[in-house]
Coordinates of C-alpha atoms in Angstrom, one line a residue:
Chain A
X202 CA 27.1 31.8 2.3
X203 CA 28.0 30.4 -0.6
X204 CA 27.6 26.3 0.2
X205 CA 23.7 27.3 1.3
X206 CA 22.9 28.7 -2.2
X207 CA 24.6 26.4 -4.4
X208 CA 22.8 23.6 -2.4
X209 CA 19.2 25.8 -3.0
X210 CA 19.9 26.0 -6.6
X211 CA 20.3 22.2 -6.6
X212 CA 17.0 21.6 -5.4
X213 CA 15.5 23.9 -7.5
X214 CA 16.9 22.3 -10.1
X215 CA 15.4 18.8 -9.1
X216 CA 12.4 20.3 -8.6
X217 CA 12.0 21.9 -12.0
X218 CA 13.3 18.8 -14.2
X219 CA 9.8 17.0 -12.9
X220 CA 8.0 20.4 -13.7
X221 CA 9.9 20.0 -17.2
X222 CA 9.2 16.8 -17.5
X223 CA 5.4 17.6 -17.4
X224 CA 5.3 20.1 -19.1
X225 CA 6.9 18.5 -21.8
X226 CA 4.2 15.9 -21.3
X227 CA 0.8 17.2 -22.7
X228 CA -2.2 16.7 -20.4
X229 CA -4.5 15.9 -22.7
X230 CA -4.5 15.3 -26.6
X231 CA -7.1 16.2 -28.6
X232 CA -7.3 12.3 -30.0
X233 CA -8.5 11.8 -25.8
X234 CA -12.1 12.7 -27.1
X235 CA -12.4 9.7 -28.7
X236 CA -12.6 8.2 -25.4
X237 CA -16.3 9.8 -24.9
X238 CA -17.9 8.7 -27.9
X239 CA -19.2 5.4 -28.4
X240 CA -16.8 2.7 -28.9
X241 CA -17.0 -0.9 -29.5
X242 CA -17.2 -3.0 -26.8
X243 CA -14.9 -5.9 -26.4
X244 CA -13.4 -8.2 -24.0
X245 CA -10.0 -8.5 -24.4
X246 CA -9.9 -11.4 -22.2
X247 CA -12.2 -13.2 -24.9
X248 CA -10.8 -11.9 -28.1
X249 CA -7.0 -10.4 -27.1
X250 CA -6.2 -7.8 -29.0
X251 CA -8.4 -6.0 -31.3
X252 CA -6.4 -4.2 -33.6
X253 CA -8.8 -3.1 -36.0
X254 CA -10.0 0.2 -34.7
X255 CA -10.3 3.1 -36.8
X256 CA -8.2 5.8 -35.5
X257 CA -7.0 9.2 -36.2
X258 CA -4.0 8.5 -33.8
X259 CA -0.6 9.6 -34.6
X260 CA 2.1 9.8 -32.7
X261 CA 2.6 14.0 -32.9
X262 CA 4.6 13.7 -29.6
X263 CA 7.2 10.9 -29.9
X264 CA 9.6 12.7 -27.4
X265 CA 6.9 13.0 -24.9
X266 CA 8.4 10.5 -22.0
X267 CA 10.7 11.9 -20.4
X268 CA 13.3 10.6 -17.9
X269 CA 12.8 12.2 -14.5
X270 CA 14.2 11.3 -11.2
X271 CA 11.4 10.8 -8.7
X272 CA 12.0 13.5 -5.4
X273 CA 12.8 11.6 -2.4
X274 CA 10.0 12.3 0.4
X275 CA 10.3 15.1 2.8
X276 CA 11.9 13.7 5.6
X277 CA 12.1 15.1 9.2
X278 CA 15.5 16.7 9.6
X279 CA 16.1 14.9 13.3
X280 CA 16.3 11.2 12.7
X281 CA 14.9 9.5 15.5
X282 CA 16.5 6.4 17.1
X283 CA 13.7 4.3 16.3
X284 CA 14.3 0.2 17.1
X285 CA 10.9 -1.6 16.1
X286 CA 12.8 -5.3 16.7
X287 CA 13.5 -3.6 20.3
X288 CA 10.1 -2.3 21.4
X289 CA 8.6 -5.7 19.9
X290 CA 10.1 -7.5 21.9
X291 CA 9.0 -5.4 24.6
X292 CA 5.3 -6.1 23.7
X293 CA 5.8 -10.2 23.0
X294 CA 4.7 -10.8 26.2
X295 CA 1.3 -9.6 25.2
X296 CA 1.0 -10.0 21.9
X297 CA 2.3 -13.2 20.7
X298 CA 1.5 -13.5 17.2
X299 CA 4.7 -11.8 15.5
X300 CA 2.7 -10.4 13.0
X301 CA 0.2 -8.7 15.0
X302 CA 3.0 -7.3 17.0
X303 CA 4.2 -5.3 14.3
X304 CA 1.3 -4.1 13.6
X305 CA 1.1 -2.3 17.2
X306 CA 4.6 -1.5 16.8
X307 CA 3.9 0.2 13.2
X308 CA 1.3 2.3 14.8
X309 CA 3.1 3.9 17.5
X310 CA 6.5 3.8 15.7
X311 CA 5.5 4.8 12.1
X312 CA 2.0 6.7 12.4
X313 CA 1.4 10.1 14.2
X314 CA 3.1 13.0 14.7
X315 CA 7.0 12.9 14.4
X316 CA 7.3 13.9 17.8
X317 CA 5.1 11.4 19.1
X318 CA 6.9 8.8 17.7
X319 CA 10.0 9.6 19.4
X320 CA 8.3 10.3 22.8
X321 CA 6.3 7.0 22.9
X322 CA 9.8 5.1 21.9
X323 CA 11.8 6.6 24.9
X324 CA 9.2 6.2 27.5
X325 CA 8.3 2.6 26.3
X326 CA 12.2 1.5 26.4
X327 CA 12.7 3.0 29.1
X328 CA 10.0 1.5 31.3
X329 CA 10.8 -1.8 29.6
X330 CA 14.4 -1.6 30.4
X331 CA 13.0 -0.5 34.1
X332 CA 11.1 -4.3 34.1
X333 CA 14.2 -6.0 32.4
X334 CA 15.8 -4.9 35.7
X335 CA 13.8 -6.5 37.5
X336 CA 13.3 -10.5 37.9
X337 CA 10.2 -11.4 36.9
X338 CA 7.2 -11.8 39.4
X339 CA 6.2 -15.1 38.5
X340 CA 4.4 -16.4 35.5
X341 CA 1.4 -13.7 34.4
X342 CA -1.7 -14.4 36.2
X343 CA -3.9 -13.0 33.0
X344 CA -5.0 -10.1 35.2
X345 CA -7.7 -8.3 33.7
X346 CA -7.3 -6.4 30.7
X347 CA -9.4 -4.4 27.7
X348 CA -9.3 -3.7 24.0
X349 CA -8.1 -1.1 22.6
X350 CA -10.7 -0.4 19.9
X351 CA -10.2 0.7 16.2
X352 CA -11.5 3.7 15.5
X353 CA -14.1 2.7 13.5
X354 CA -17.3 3.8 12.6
X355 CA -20.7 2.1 14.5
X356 CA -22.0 1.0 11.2
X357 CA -18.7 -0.6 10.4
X358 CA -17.0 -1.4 13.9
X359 CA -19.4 -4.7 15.1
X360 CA -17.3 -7.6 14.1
X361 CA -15.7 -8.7 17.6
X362 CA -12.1 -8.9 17.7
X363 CA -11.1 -7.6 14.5
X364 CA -12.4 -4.2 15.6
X365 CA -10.0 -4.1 17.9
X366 CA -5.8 -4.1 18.4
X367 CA -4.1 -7.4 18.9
X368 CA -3.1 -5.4 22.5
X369 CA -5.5 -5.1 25.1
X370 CA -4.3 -3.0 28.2
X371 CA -3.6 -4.4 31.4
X372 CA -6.0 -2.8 34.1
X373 CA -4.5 -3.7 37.0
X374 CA -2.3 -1.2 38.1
X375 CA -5.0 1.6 37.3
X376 CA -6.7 0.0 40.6
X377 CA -4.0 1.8 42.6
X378 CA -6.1 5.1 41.2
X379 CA -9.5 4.7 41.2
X380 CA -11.8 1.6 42.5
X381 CA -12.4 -0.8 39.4
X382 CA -16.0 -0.4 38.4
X383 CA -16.0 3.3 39.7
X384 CA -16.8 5.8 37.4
X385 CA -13.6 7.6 38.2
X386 CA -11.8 4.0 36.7
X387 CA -13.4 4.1 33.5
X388 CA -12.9 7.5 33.2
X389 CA -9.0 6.8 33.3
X390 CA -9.1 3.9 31.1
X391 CA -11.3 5.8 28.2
X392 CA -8.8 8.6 28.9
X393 CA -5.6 6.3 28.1
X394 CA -7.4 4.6 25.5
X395 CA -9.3 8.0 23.5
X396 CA -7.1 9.7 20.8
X397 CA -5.8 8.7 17.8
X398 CA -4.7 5.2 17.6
X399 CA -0.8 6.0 18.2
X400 CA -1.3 7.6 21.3
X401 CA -4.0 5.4 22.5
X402 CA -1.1 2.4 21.7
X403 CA 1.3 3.6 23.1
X404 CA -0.7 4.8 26.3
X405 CA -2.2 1.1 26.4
X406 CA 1.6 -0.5 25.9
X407 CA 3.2 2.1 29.0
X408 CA 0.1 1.0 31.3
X409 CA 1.3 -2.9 30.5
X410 CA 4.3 -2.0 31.0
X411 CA 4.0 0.1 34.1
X412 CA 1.8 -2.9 35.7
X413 CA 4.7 -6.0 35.0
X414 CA 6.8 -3.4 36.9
X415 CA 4.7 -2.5 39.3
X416 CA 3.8 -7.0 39.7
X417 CA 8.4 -7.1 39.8
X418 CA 8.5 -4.5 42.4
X419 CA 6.4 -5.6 44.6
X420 CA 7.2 -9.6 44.3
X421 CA 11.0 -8.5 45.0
X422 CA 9.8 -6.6 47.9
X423 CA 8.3 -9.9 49.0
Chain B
X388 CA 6.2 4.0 -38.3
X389 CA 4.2 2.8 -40.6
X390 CA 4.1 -0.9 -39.7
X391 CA 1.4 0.0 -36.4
X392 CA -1.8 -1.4 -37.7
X393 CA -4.4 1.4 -37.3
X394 CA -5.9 2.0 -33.8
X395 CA -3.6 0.0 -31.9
X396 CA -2.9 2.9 -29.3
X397 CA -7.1 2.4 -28.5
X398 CA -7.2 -1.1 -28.5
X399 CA -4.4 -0.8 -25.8
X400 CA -6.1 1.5 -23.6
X401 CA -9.7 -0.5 -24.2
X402 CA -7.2 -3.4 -22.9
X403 CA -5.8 -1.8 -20.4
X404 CA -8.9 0.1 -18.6
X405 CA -10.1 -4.0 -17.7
X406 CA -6.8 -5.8 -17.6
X407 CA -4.6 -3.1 -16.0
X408 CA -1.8 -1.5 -17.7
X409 CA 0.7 -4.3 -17.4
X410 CA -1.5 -6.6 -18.5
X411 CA -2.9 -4.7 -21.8
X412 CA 0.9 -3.8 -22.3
X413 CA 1.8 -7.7 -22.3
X414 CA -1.0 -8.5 -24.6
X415 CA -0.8 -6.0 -27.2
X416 CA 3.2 -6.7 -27.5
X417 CA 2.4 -10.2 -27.8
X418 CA 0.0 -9.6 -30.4
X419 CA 2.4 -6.8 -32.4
X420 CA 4.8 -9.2 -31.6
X421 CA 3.5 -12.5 -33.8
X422 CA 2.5 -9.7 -36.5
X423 CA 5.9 -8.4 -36.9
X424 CA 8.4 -9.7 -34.3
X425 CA 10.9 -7.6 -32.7
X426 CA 10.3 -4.6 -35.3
X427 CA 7.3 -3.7 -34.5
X428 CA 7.5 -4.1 -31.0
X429 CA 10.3 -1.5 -31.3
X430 CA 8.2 0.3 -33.2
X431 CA 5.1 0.4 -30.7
X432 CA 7.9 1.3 -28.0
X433 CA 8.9 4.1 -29.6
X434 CA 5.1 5.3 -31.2
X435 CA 3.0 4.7 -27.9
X436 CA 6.1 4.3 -24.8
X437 CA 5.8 8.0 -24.4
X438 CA 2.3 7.9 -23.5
X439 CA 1.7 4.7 -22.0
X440 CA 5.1 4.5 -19.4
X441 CA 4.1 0.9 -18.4
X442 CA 4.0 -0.7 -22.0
X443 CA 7.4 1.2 -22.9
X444 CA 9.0 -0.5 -19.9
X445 CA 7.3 -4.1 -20.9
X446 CA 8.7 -3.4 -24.1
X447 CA 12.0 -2.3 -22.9
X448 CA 11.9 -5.7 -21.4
X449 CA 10.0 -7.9 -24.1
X450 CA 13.5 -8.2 -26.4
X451 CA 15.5 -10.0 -23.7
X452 CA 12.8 -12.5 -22.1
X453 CA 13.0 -11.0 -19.3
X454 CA 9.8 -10.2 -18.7
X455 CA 8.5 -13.4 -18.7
X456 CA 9.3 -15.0 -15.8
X457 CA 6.2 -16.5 -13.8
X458 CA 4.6 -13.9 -10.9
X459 CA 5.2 -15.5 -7.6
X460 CA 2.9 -15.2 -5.0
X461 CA 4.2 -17.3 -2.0
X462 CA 5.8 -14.3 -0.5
X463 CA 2.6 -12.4 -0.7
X464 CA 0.7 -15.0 0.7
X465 CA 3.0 -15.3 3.6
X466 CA 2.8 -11.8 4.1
X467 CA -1.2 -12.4 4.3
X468 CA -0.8 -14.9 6.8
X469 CA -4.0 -14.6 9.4
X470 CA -5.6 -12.0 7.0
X471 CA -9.2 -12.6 6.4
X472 CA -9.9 -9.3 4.2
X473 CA -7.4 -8.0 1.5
X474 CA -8.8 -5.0 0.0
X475 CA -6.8 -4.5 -3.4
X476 CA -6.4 -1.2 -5.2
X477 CA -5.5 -1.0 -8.3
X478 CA -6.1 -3.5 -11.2
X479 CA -3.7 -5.7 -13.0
X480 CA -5.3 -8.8 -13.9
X481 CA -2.4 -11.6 -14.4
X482 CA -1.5 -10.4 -10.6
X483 CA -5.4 -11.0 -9.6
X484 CA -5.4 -14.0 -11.7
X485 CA -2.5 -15.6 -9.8
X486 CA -3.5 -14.8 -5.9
X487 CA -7.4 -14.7 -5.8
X488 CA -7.0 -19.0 -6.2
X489 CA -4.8 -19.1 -3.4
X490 CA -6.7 -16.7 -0.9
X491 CA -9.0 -19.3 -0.1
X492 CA -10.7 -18.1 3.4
X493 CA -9.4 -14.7 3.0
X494 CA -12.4 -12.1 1.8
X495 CA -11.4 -10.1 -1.2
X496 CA -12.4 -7.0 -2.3
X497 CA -11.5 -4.9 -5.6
X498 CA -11.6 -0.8 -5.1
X499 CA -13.8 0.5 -8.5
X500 CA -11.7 3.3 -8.8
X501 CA -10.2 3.4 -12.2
X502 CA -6.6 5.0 -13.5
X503 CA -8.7 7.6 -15.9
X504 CA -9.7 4.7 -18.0
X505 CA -13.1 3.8 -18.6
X506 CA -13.4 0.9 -16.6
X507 CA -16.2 -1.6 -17.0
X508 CA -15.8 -2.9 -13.1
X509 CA -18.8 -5.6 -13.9
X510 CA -17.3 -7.5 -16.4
X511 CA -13.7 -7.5 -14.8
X512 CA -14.9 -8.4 -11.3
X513 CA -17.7 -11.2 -13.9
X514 CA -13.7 -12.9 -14.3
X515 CA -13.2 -13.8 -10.7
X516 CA -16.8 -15.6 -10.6
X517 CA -17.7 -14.1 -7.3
X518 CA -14.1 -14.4 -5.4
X519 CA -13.8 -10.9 -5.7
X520 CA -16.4 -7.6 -4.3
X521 CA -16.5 -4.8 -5.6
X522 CA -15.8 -2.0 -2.6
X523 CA -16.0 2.2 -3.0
X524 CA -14.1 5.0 -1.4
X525 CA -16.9 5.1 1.1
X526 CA -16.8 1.4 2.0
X527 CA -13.0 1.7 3.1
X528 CA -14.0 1.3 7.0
X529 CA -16.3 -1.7 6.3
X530 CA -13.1 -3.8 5.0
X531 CA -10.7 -2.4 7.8
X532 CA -9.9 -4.7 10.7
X533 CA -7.2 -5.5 12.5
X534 CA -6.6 -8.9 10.4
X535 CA -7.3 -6.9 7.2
X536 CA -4.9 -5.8 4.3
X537 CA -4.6 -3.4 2.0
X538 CA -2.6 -4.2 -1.4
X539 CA -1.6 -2.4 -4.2
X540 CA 0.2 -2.4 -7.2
X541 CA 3.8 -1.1 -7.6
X542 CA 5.1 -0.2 -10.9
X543 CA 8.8 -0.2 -9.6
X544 CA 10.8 0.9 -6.7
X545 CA 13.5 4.2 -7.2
X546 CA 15.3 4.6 -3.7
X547 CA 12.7 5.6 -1.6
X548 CA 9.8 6.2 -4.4
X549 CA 7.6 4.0 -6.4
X550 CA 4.7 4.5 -8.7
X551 CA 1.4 3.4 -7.6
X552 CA -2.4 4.0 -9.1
X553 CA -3.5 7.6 -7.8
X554 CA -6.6 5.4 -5.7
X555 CA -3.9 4.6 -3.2
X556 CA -3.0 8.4 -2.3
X557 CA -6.4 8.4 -1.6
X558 CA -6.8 5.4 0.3
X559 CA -4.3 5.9 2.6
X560 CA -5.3 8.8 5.1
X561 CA -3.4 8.7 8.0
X562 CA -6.7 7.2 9.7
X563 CA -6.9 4.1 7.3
X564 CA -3.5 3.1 7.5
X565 CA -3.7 2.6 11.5
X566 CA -7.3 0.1 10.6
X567 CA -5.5 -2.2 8.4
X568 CA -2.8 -4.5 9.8
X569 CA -1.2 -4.5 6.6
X570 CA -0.1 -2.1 3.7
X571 CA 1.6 -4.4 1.1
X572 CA 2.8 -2.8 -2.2
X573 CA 3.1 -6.0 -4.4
X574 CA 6.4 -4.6 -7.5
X575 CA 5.1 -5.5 -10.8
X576 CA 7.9 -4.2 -12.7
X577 CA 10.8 -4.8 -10.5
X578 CA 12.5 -1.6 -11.6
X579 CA 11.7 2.0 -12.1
X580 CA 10.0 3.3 -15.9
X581 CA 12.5 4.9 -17.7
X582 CA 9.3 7.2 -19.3
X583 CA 7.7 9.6 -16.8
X584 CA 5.4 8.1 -15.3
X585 CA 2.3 9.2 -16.0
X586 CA -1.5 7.6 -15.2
X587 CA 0.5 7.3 -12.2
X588 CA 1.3 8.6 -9.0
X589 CA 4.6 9.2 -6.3
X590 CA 4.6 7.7 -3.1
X591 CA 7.1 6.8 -0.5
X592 CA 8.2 3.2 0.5
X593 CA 8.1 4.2 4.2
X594 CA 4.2 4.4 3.7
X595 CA 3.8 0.7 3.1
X596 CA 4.0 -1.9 6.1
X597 CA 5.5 -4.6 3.5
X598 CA 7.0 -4.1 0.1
X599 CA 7.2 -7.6 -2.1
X600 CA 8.5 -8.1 -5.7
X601 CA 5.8 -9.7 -7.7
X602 CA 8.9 -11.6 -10.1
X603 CA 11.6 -14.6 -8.6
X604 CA 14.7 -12.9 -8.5

C-alpha cells in the first residue's frame, strides 16, 4: 500500500510545482494598462529599438520566472506495437511518393482513438503478411480505384487532388459483393470510405490489401 | 538596475508584438548591448527575463556567441518537399525572413492570431511584399490539402514537451491535423527556457509529424 501512495504524492507534487510556479507568476501587472492607451507607433524593422519611452515600469517582481519542469503528456498505459516503416511498406505499392505515404500512415497510426490505432495496425499487418505469402500475381493491372476524400468542407474542398489522400482504394474486390455501378456498390464503397479519416484509411488500405490477396490467390490457383 | 534606459521593457514588447519574441529579444540585446556591453545585457536578463522567458534565454545565450549562429533552413525545406501551401502560426520574423525567399511555388500563409500582443498584422505581412497571406481561424480548411503544411514555432524541446504560441492548441483539432500532410514544429531555441514559460503554451512532440531545429548543430 505503501509504494501506490508515495508514487501519488510524487505526482502531486509535479503537479503543484507548475501550479507554484504560476502562482508565483502574476497574471497581469498593473503597468499591462499601458498597453490600451495610445502608444507611439513605430517599426522596429525601420528604426530598431526605440528606447525612449516613458515608462512607469519597474521591475517589482524580479523572482517572477521560475524553473518548472514541463508534465510529460498523458500517455495510454498499454503501449501499442506500432511499426509505421512496416505498414509503409505495406502501402508503397500504392502510394509511391515516400512522403505522402507517411502521411496515410500518420493517419491511421497516430490519429483516432487509441484503440483504433492498434486495431487498424494488426489487421493491416496481418493481411499484408497474408499477400507477402503469397507470390505475386503479376505486375498490377491499375484496376479501378477511388479517392479517398478529405473531409473538407464544399466551400473549401474543390481543388482536385489535393482534396483528396495520396491513397485511392482499390474497387475491385468489392465486385465479388455488389455489381459495380449498382447502388448496393456504392453503398459499400461510401460505407468503407465515411468516418473519420483514420477509419476511412485504414478501411481504404485493408480493401487494397484484401484485393492483391484476393489477385495472388486466385493467379496461384491458376 | 539603474543602467536600463527608461521604457525599455515597452519598446520590447512593441518589438516583439511585429517581430516575434525571438526576434524583439535579439534586437533589444543588441541594442542594450552597444549601450552598455555585457552589463547591461545582464542587467536586462535579470530586470525583464522573468517576464519575457524568450529574451532571458537569448540573453542567457548572448554572452557566449552562441546564439548567433545562422538559421538553416535546408532541412525545412526538404521537409516541404511537394508542398504547395504552408500555413505558419506563430510569428518570428528572422525565421520568416529566411524561408519565405526559398518557398518559391509554395503558397504561404500567416495565421493573424497574436501571443496577447497587439499585433499590427498589416505592416508585418507589408514586409513580405505580398509572399505572404494573411489567413483566420476560420480559413483553416481553405489552406488544408493533402500537399499542405502546417508550421510553427518551437521555443525548445524538454523530453517529450515544447513551448509553442497558444494559436497552435487551437489550430490543431484532431480534424485539422488529418487535412494537412504535414505538422512541422521548426526549434528556435534549441533548448528549453530556464524561466516559466509564459506567453506560451505546452504541447507534446508526438503531436507534430516533423520536428526540425531551426540552428546547425
Amino acid at each position: 500500500m505503501k509504494k501506490p501512495k508515495e508514487k501519488d504524492a510524487g505526482a502531486g507534487e509535479n503537479r503543484g510545482s507548475c501550479a507554484a510556479a504560476r502562482a508565483r507568476a502574476p497574471l497581469r501587472r498593473s503597468t499591462d494598462k499601458l498597453d490600451k492607451g495610445p502608444r507611439p507607433r513605430i517599426n522596429p524593422r525601420e528604426v530598431g529599438l526605440s528606447i525612449g519611452f516613458k515608462s512607469n515600469y519597474t521591475n517589482s517582481n524580479p523572482g517572477a520566472g521560475t524553473s518548472a519542469s514541463p508534465h510529460p503528456p498523458p500517455r495510454p498505459s498499454a503501449p501499442l506495437p506500432l511499426d509505421e516503416g512496416r505498414l509503409g511498406r505495406l502501402l508503397e505499392p500504392w502510394i509511391s511518393d515516400e512522403d505522402e505515404r507517411a502521411f496515410v500512415v500518420r493517419c491511421i497510426l497516430r490519429e483516432g482513438p487509441h484503440h483504433h490505432r492498434g486495431a487498424s495496425y494488426a489487421l493491416l499487418a496481418l493481411l499484408g503478411e497474408a499477400v507477402e505469402r503469397l507470390a505475386p500475381s503479376g505486375p498490377q493491372d491499375g484496376g479501378l480505384t477511388v479517392a479517398v476524400p478529405l473531409r473538407l468542407p464544399p466551400h473549401a474542398a474543390p481543388r482536385g487532388q489535393e482534396a483528396e489522400f495520396p491513397l485511392r482504394m482499390a474497387t475491385g474486390a468489392l465486385e465479388r459483393l455488389a455489381p459495380r455501378g449498382s447502388r448496393e456498390f456504392d453503398a459499400l464503397v461510401g460505407s468503407l470510405l465515411d468516418g473519420p479519416p483514420h477509419h476511412a484509411l485504414a478501411n481504404a488500405a485493408m480493401v487494397c490489401l484484401v484485393d492483391e490477396l484476393l489477385r495472388r490467390l486466385e493467379a496461384r490457383r491458376g | 538596475m539603474t543602467g536600463l534606459p527608461g521604457g525599455v521593457e515597452q519598446a520590447f514588447r512593441v518589438a516583439a508584438a511585429e517581430l516575434g519574441m525571438y526576434g524583439a529579444a535579439r534586437l533589444v540585446l543588441r541594442e542594450l548591448c552597444a549601450q552598455g556591453g555585457a552589463p547591461l545585457v545582464d542587467e536586462a536578463r535579470a530586470s525583464l527575463g522573468g517576464s519575457y522567458p524568450v529574451l532571458d534565454f537569448v540573453a542567457s545565450r548572448w554572452a557566449a556567441g552562441e546564439d548567433r549562429r545562422p538559421i538553416e533552413v535546408d532541412p525545412l525545406l526538404g521537409a516541404l518537399r511537394g508542398v504547395t501551401r504552408l500555413l505558419v502560426v506563430g510569428l518570428e520574423a528572422e525565421h520568416l525572413d529566411a524561408l519565405a525567399p526559398r518557398l518559391g511555388g509554395v503558397e504561404v500563409g500567416l495565421l493573424t492570431e497574436s501571443m496577447g500582443l497587439e499585433t499590427d498584422w498589416r505592416r508585418v505581412l507589408a514586409n513580405y511584399g505580398g509572399t505572404l497571406r494573411p489567413a483566420s481561424l476560420a480559413e483553416l480548411s481553405l489552406w488544408a490539402g493533402s500537399r499542405s503544411a502546417l508550421l510553427t514555432f518551437v521555443y525548445g524541446v524538454n523530453g517529450q514537451a515544447v513551448n509553442v504560441p497558444p494559436a497552435w492548441l487551437r489550430v490543431l483539432g484532431p480534424d485539422v491535423r488529418t487535412q494537412y500532410r504535414e505538422l512541422i514544429g521548426w526549434d528556435i531555441l534549441g533548448a528549453p527556457m530556464e524561466v516559466y514559460p509564459r506567453w506560451l503554451v505546452e504541447a507534446s512532440t508526438e503531436g507534430f509529424s516533423r520536428l526540425l531545429s531551426s540552428r546547425a548543430p
